Amino acid sequence: MTRPNKTPMRVIAESQGRIYISVEIERPDEFASPFPGALFPCLIWYHGSRFGAEERSALARALLEGGCRYAVCGGVRCKDWHDAVDSEFVKNHMDDPDEALDEVHVMTTWHENESADDVGFFFVLHTNFDFHDFDRYLVLHVGRGREVEHVDAAVRKYALGEEV
């Protein structure tokens, strides 16, 4: 499954009405939400490419505008990604009334020095919150790295209920 002029997406798993998609990007402008009009959690796994603060902010903004409501950040310098998503949310909603904030609220976590398996477990089993019961899940690999297969395999394992 590919999108015109965008990076390819892979279906990691489909189970119980939920779909898990994996996308790899090298630049923020390569990202387009695979779930237009839908809300979703995103596991951002940073493989240590050359993303600076401006690129992190641009990608965080695109994720939030694309429907991301939970950002689980793993891999190299994952706290930087967590902070970028939080900062973009605050920039875009600092003057919103409390009632409006409830509808656009975004959760974020970072998982420094945690294995792909541990982060995959958290992403699949702990990202629903409040009234959000997601049926679309995005694994976003930023940069290229040898852990792509490990992260996707961990998400697949927990999405399909293997060894849970």
PDB file of C-alpha atoms in Angstrom, residues 4 9 11 23 31 34 39 42 44 47 59 63-64 66 78 100-101 115 125 131-132 156 159:
ATOM      1  CA  PRO A   4       1.216   9.017  -4.330  1.00  0.00           C
ATOM      2  CA  MET A   9       3.188   2.177   4.389  1.00  0.00           C
ATOM      3  CA  VAL A  11       0.205  -3.007   7.503  1.00  0.00           C
ATOM      4  CA  VAL A  23       5.702   4.238   7.955  1.00  0.00           C
ATOM      5  CA  PHE A  31       4.771  12.616   6.413  1.00  0.00           C
ATOM      6  CA  PRO A  34      -2.411   7.465   6.736  1.00  0.00           C
ATOM      7  CA  LEU A  39      -7.800  10.100  15.493  1.00  0.00           C
ATOM      8  CA  CYS A  42       1.466   7.234  17.176  1.00  0.00           C
ATOM      9  CA  ILE A  44       7.449   7.720  17.093  1.00  0.00           C
ATOM     10  CA  HIS A  47      16.569   6.046  14.680  1.00  0.00           C
ATOM     11  CA  LEU A  59       6.712  16.796  12.202  1.00  0.00           C
ATOM     12  CA  LEU A  63       1.105  14.672  13.460  1.00  0.00           C
ATOM     13  CA  LEU A  64      -1.209  16.762  15.624  1.00  0.00           C
ATOM     14  CA  GLY A  66      -3.250  14.767  11.142  1.00  0.00           C
ATOM     15  CA  CYS A  78      13.043  10.161  22.513  1.00  0.00           C
ATOM     16  CA  ALA A 100     -12.129  22.967  23.840  1.00  0.00           C
ATOM     17  CA  LEU A 101      -8.952  21.503  25.315  1.00  0.00           C
ATOM     18  CA  SER A 115      13.389  -2.064  24.491  1.00  0.00           C
ATOM     19  CA  LEU A 125      -2.134  -1.918  25.313  1.00  0.00           C
ATOM     20  CA  PHE A 131     -13.284   8.659  25.486  1.00  0.00           C
ATOM     21  CA  HIS A 132     -10.598   7.536  23.031  1.00  0.00           C
ATOM     22  CA  ARG A 156       2.503  -7.047  15.786  1.00  0.00           C
ATOM     23  CA  ALA A 159      -1.685  -6.421  18.508  1.00  0.00           C
TER      24      ALA A 159
END
